[in-house]
Coordinates of C-alpha atoms and ligand atoms in Angstrom, one line a residue:
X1 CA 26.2 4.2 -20.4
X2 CA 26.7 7.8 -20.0
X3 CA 23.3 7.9 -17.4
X4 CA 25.1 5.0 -15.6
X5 CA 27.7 7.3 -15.5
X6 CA 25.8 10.0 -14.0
X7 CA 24.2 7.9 -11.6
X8 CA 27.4 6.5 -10.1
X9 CA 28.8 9.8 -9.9
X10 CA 25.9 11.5 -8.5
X11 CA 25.9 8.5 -6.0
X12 CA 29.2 9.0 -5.0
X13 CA 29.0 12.9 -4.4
X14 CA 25.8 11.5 -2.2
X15 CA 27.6 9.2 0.0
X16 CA 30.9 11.5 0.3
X17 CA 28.2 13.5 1.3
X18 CA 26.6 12.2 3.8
X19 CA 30.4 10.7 5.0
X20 CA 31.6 14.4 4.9
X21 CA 28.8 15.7 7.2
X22 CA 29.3 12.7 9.8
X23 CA 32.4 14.7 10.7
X24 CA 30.3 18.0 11.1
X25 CA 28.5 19.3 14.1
X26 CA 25.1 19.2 11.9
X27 CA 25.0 16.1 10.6
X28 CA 21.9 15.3 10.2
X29 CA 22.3 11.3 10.8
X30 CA 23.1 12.4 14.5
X31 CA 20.2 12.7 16.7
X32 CA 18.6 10.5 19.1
X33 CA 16.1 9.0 16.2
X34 CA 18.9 7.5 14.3
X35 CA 20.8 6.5 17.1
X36 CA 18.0 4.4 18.2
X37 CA 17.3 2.5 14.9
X38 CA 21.6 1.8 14.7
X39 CA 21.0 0.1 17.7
X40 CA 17.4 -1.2 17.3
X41 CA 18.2 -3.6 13.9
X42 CA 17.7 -6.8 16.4
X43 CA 14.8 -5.9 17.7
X44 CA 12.7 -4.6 14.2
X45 CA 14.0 -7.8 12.7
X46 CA 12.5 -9.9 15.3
X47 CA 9.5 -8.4 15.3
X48 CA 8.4 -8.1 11.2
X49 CA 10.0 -12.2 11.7
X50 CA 7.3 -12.4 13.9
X51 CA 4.5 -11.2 11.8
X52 CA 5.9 -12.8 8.6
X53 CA 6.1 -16.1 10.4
X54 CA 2.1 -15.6 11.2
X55 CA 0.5 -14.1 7.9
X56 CA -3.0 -13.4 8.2
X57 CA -5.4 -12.2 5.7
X58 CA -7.0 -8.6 5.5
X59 CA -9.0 -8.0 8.8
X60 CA -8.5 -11.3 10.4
X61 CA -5.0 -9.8 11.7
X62 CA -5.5 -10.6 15.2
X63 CA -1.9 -11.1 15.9
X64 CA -0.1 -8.8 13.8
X65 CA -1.9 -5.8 14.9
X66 CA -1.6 -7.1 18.9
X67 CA 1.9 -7.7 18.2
X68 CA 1.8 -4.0 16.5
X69 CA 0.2 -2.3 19.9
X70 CA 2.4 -4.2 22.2
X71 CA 5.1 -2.6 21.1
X72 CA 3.8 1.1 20.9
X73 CA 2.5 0.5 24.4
X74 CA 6.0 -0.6 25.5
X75 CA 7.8 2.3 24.1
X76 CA 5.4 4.8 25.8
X77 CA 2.5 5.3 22.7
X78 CA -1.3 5.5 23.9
X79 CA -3.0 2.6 21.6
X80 CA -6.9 3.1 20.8
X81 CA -7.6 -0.4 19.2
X82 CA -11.4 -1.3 17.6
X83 CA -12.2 1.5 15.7
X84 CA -14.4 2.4 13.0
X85 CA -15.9 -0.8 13.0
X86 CA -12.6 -2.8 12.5
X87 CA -11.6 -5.0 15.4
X88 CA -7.8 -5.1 14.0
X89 CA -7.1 -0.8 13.0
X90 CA -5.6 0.9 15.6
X91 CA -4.3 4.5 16.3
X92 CA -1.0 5.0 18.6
X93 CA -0.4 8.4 19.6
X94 CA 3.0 10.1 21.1
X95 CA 3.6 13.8 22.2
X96 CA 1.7 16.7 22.4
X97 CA 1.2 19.7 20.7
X98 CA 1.8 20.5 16.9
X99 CA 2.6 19.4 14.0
X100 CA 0.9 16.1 14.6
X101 CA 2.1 13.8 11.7
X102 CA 0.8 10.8 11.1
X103 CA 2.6 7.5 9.7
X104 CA 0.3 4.5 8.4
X105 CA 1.1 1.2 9.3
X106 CA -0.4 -1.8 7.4
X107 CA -0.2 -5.7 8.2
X108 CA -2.6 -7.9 6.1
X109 CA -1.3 -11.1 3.8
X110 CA -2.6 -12.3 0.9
X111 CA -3.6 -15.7 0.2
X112 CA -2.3 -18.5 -1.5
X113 CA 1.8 -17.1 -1.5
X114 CA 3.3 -19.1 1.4
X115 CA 6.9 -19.0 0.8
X116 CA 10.1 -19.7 2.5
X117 CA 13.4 -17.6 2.8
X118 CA 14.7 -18.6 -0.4
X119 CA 15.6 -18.0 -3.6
X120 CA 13.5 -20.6 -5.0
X121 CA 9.3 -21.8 -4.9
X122 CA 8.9 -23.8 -1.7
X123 CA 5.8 -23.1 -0.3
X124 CA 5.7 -23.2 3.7
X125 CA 2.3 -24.0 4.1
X126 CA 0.8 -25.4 0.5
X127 CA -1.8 -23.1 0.0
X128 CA -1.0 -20.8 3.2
X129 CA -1.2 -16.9 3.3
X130 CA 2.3 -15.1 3.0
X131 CA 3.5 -11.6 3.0
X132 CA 4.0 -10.9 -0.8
X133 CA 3.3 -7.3 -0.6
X134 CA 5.7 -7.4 2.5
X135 CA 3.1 -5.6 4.5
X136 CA 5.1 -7.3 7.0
X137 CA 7.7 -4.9 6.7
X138 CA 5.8 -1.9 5.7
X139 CA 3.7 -2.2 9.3
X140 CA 7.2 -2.5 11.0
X141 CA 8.9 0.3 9.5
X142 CA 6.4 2.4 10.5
X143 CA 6.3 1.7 13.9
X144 CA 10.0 1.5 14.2
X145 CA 10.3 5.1 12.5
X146 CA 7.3 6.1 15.1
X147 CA 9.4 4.6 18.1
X148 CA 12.7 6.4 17.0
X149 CA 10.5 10.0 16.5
X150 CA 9.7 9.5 20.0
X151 CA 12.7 9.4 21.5
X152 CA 14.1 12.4 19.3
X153 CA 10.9 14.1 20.8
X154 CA 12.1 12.7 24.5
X155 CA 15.7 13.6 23.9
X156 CA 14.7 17.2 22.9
X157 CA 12.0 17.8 25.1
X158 CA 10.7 19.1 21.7
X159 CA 6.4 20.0 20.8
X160 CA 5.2 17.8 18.3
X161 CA 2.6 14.6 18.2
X162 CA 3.4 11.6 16.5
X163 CA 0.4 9.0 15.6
X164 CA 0.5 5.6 13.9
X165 CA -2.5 4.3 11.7
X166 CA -2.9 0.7 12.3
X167 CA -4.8 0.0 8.9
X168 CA -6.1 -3.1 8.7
X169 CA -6.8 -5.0 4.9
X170 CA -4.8 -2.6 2.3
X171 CA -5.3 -5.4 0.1
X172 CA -8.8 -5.3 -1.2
X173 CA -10.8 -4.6 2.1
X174 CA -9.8 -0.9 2.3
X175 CA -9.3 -0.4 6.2
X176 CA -8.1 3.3 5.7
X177 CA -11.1 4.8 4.2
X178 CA -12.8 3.6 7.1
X179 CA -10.9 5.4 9.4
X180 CA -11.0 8.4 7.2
X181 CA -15.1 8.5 7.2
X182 CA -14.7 8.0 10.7
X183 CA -12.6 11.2 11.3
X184 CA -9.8 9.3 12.8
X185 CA -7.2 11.4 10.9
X186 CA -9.0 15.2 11.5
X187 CA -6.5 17.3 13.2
X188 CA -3.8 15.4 11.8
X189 CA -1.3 17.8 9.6
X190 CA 1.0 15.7 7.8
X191 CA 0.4 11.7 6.5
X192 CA 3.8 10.1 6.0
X193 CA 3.4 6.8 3.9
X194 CA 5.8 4.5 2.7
X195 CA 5.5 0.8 0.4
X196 CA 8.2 -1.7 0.1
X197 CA 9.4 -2.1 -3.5
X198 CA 12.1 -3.2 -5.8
X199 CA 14.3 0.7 -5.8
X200 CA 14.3 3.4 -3.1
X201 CA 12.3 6.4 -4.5
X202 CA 9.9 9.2 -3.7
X203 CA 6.4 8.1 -5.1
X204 CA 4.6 10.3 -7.5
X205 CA 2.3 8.4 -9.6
X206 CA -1.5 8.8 -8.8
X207 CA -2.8 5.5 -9.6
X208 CA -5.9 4.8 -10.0
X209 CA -9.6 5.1 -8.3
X210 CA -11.2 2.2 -8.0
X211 CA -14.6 0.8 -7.0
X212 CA -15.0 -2.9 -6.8
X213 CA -18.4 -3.9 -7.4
X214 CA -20.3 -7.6 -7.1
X215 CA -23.0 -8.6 -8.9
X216 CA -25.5 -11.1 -8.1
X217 CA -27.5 -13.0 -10.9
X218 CA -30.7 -15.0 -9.7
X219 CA -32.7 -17.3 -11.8
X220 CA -34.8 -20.4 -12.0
X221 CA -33.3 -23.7 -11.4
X222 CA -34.5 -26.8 -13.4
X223 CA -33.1 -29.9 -14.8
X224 CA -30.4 -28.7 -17.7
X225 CA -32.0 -31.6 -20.0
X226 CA -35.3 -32.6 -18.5
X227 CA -36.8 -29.3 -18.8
X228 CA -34.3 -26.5 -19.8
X229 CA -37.4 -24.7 -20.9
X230 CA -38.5 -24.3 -17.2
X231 CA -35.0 -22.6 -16.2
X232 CA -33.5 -19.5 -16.5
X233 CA -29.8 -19.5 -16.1
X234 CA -28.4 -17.0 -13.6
X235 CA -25.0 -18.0 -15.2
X236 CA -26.5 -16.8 -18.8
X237 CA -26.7 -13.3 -17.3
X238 CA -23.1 -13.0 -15.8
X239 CA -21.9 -14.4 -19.3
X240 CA -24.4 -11.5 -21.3
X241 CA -23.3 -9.3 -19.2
X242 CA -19.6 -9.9 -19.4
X243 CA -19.4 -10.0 -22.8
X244 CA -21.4 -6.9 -23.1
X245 CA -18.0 -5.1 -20.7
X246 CA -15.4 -6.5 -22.9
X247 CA -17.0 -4.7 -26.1
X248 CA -17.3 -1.7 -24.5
X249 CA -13.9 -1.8 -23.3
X250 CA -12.9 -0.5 -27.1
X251 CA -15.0 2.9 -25.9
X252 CA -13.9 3.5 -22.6
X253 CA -10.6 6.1 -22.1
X254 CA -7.7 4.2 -22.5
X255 CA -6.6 4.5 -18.9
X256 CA -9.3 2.7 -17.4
X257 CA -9.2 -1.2 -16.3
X258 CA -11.6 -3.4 -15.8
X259 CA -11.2 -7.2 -14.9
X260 CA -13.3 -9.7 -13.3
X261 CA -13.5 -13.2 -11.8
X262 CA -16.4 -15.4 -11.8
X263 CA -16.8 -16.6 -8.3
X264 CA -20.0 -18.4 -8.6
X265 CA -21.0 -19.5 -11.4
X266 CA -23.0 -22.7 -10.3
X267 CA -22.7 -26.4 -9.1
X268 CA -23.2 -28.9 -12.0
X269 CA -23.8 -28.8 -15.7
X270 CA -26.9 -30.7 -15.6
X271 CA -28.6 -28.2 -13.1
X272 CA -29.5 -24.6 -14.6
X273 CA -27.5 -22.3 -12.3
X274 CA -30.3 -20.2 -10.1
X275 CA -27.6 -18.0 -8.4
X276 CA -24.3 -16.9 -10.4
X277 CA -22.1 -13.9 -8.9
X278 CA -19.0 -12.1 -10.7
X279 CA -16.8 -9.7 -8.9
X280 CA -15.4 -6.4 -11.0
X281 CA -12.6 -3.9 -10.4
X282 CA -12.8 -0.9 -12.0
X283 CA -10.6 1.6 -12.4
X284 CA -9.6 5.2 -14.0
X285 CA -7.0 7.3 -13.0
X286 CA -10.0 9.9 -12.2
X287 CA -13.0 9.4 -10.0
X288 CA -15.1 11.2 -11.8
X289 CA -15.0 9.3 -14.7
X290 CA -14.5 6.0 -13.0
X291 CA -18.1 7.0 -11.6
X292 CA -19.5 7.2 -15.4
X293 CA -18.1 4.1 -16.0
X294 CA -19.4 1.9 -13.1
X295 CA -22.5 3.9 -14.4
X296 CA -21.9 2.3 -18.2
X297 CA -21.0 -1.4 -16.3
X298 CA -24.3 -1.5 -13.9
X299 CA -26.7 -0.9 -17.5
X300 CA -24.7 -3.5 -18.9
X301 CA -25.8 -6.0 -16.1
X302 CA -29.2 -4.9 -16.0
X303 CA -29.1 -5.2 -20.3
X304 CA -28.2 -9.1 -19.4
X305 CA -30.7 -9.6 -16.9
X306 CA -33.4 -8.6 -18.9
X307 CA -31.9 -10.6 -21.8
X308 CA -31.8 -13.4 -20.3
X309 CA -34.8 -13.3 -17.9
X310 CA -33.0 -12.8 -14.9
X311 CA -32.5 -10.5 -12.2
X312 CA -29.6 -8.7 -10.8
X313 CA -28.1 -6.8 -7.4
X314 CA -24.5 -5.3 -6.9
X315 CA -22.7 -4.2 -4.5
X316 CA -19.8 -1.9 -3.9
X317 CA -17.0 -3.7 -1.5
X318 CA -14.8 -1.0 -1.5
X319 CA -13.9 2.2 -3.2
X320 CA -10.5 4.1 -3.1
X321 CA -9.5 7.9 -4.5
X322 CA -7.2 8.2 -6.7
X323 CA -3.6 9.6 -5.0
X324 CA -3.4 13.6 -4.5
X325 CA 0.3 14.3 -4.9
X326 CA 2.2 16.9 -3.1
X327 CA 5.3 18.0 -4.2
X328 CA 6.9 20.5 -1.3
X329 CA 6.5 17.1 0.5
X330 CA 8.0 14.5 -2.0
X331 CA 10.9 17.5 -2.3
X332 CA 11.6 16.9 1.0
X333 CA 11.5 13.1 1.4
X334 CA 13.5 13.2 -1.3
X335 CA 16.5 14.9 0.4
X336 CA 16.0 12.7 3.2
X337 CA 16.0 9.4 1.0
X338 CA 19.4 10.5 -0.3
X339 CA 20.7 11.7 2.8
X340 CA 19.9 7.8 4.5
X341 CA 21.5 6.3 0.9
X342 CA 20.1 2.9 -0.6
X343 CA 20.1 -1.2 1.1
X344 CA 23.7 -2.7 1.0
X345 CA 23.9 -6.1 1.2
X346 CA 26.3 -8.3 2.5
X347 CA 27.9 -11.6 0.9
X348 CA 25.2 -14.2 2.1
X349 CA 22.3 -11.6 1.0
X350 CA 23.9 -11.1 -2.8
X351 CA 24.4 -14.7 -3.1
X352 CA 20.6 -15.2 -2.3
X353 CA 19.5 -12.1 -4.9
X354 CA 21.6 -13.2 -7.6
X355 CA 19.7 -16.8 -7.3
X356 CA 16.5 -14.9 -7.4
X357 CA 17.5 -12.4 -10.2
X358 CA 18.5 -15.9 -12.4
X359 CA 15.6 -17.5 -11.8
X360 CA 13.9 -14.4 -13.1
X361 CA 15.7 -14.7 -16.2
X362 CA 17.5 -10.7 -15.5
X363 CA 20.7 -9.7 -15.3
X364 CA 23.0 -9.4 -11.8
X365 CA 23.6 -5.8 -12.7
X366 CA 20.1 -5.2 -12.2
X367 CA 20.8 -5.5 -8.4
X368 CA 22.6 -2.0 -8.3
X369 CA 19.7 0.0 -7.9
X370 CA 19.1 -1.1 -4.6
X371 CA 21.8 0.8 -3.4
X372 CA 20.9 3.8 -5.3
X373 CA 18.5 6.4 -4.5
X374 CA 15.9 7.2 -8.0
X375 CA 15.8 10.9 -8.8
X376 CA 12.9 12.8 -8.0
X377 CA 10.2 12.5 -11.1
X378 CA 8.0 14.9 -12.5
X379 CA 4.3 14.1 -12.2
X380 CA 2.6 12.9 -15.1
X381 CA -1.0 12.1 -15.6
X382 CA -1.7 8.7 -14.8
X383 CA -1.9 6.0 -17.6
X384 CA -3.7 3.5 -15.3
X385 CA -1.8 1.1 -13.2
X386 CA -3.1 0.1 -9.6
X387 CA -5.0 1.5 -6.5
X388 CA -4.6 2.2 -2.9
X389 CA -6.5 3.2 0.3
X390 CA -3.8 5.8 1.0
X391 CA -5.8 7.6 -1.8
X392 CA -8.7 9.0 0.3
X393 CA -6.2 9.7 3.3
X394 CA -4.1 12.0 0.4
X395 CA -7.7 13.6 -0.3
X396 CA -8.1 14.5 3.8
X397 CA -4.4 15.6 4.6
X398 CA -1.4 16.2 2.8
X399 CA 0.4 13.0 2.1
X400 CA 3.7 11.6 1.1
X401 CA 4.6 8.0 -0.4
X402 CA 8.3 6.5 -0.9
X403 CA 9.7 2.9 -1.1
X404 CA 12.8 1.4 -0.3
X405 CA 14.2 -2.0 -1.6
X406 CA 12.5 -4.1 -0.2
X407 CA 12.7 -6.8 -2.8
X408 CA 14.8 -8.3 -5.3
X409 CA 14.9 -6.2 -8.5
X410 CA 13.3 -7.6 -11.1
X411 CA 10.5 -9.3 -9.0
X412 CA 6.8 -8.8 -9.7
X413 CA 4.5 -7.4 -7.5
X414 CA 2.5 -10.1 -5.1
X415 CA 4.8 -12.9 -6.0
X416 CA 6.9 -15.2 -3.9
X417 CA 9.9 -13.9 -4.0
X418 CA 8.9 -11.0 -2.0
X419 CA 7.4 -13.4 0.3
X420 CA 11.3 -14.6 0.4
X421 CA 13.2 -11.5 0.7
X422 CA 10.6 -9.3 2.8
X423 CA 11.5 -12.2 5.3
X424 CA 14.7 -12.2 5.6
X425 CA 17.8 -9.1 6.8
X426 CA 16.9 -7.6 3.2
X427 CA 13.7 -6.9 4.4
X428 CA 15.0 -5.7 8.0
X429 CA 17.7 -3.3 6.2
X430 CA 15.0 -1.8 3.8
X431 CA 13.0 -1.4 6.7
X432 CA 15.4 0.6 8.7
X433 CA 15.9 2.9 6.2
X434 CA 12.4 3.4 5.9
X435 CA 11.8 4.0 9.3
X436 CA 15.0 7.0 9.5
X437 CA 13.2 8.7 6.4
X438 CA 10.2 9.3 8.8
X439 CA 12.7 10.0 11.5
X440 CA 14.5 12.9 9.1
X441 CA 11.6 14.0 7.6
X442 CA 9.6 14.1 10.8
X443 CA 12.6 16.0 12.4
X444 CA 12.1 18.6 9.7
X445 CA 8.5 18.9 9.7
X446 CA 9.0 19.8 13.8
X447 CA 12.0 21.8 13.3
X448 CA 10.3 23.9 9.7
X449 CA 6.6 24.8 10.7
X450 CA 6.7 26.9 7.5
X451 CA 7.2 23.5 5.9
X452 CA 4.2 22.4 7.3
X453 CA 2.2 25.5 5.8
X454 CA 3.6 25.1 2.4
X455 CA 2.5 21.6 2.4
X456 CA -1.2 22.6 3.6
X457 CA -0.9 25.1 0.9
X458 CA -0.4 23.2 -1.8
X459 CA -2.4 20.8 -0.5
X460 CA -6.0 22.7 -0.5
X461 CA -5.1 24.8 -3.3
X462 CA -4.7 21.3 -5.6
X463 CA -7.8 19.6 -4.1
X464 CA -9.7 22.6 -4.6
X465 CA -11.9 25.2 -1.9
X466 CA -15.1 23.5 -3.2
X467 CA -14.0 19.9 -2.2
X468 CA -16.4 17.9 -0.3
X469 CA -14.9 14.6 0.8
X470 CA -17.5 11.6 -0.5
X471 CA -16.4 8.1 0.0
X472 CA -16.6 6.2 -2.9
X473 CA -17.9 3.4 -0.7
X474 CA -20.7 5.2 0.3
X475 CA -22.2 4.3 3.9
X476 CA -21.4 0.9 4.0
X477 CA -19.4 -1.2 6.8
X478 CA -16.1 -2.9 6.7
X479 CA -16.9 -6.0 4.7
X480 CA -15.4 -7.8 7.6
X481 CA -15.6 -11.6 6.5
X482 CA -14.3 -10.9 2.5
X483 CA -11.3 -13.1 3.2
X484 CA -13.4 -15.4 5.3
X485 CA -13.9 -18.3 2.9
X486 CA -17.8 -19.8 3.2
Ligands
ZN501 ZN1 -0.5 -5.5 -2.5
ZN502 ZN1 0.9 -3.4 -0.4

């Protein structure tokens, strides 16, 4: 009760704030960036309409990237599209001069989570792609936030670069490490980053690394009951050799994860399966340990080939670093986060959160935290929990992460109700707000080049003088077709 208390209070002081200052000469919610997004809601609610309407799957986004680089060419950005071996990344650069800060853009949908705009399941396609990490929005808000930093830089005639990073399959494909090994982002001082979520918050969890790893049994086919004896089951093996992971899951530190999915595990019972393949994530919330164990996992498959008279291949789809924090720049999205406030919806939007948050089985209060803005957490060593590409780019330059609601409180990650609200004004609001925390905090970064040194300072002194960027992916090209289905 009492920390409600707080909260509302310290809420209030923000907002009579921010109301206050609107009446000043300084208030920092009046320069040409903001202006632009006021006026721009139409137009950024169109366009993530547009690429939510059209989801496509990580780096078959064709028409969400083109629909990206139209508008950046429109509003005066110099688009370099096919790079790093990726047909869909792009990178959109404004201005000239430094800081350069870069803002990453994603736009890939996951499978299987076509959803309407409602508070309820009704698939639009049965079986279609949707936008359930509302990537969607996040690809929108960035370019919006880029747009708007542009015409602050126009307005003031003001040094400075702007570039989006067009990243193409966040979810599982890994499109940003690309464009890291590639050098796309040397030169750049500043990453800004933002995800859609539930709250509006400065990010400053690390996640985990993670290396996602298939492996490919081969054995001898033969009838299952004619002559088993002549067979050797390539199924056998992935079983041998998953059992052998889950006991040494008891020895592993208890932040790591480890799942898998069978994806091939042979065609008919009465046929001894010559070809089985199983697909592992691995994680730890350090790469260097997460290496040991991908290490501990690869004996365990070559253990169950040799047990069961088959042999066995993997190979790494993708690899991501673990987050590097920086806290001079989550202090500073932080102010700006509070100075642009939380999502406020209207009547028609509560009515359709308060369906969601009942079929979720929560309470209505839960929806106040949308308007609020989290307080700034300490960092904590990470306990697990998921992954991102954004990790190597935090590795290369100084990075910041933030959300803003997004979605319905109370809604789990990759479901369908953030198909539903990423879709609809909720999403366009969150969006907005997104977009004027770049604007702020780019302001700032232009404005404060001391900033910008504090940043790099803390930034090299936490990775260390010694570090030598390796991806954990090695040498190996986009895996273009993973979301092709064959
Ligand atoms: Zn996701
Ligand atoms: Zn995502």
């Amino acid at each position: 009760m009492r920390k409600i208390f707080i909260t509302f209070f310290s809420l209030l002081m923000i907002f009579s704030t921010a109301y206050g200052q609107k009446k000043k000469k300084n208030n920092p919610l009046d320069n040409a960036a903001i202006a632009y997004l006021d006026k721009s809601f139409g137009t950024y609610d169109k366009l993530q309409k547009l690429i939510w309407s059209h989801p496509e799957l990580g780096f078959l986004e064709t028409q969400s990237s083109g629909d990206h680089q139209r508008h950046l060419k429109e509003n005066g950005f110099t688009v370099e599209a096919n790079l790093a071996g990726m047909p869909t990344a792009y990178v959109a650069t404004y201005g000239s001069g430094s800081p350069v800060i870069g803002i990453l853009a994603e736009f890939d949908a996951l499978p299987g989570l076509s959803q309407d705009t409602v508070p309820y399941r009704k698939p639009l396609v049965e079986g279609g792609n949707g936008h359930a990490c509302g990537h969607n929005v996040f690809g929108v808000a960035s370019i919006a936030g880029a747009v708007a930093i542009k015409e602050w830089l126009q307005a003031n005639n003001h040094a400075g670069t702007i570039k989006v990073f067009g990243a193409p399959a966040e979810e599982g494909g890994g499109g940003k490490v690309y464009m890291v090994r590639e050098g796309l982002f040397k030169g750049v001082d500043i990453v800004l980053d933002w995800h859609p979520a539930t709250g509006n918050g400065v990010s400053v969890g690390t996640g985990t690394a993670i290396l996602m790893v298939d492996y490919v049994f081969r054995g001898v086919a033969a009838h299952a009951a004619g002559s088993p004896d002549k067979g050797r089951s390539a199924l056998d093996g992935v079983e041998a050799f998953n059992y052998m992971v889950n006991l040494l899951r008891e020895h592993v530190p208890i932040s790591s994860r480890i799942h898998y999915v069978i994806v091939n595990g042979g065609e008919a019972p009465n046929v001894v399966p010559n070809y089985a393949k199983v697909s592992y994530y691995i994680r730890s919330p350090k790469r260097d340990v997460l290496k040991q164990l991908v290490e501990w996992v690869g004996q365990a498959a070559e253990g169950a080939a040799k047990g069961t008279q088959t042999t066995v291949e993997s190979e790494i789809v993708a690899g991501f670093y673990e987050l590097l924090g920086n806290r001079t720049l989550s202090e500073l999205v932080q102010s700006k986060l509070e100075t642009v406030g939380g999502v406020k919806y209207d009547e028609r939007e509560l009515a359709f959160a308060k369906e969601i948050v009942k079929g979720l089985n929560e309470h209505d209060s839960i929806l106040k935290q949308v308007e609020t803005v989290i307080p700034l957490a300490e960092e904590k060593p990470s306990w697990g929990g998921g992954s991102t590409d954004v990790g190597d780019v935090s590795w290369n330059v100084p990075t910041v992460s933030f959300g803003t609601a997004t979605f319905v409180p109370g809604s789990a990650g990759h479901s369908w109700q953030n198909v539903a609200s990423g879709g609809s004004t909720i999403g366009t609001k969150s969006l907005i707000n997104a977009a004027k925390v770049f604007s702020l905090t780019a302001i700032e970064l232009y404005t404060n080049p001391q900033l910008v040194s504090e940043a790099k300072d803390e930034f090299e002194s936490r990775r260390g003088k010694d570090f030598k960027y390796e991806p954990l992916l090695g040498d190996r090209a986009p895996a273009l077709d993973y979301r092709v289905k064959k």
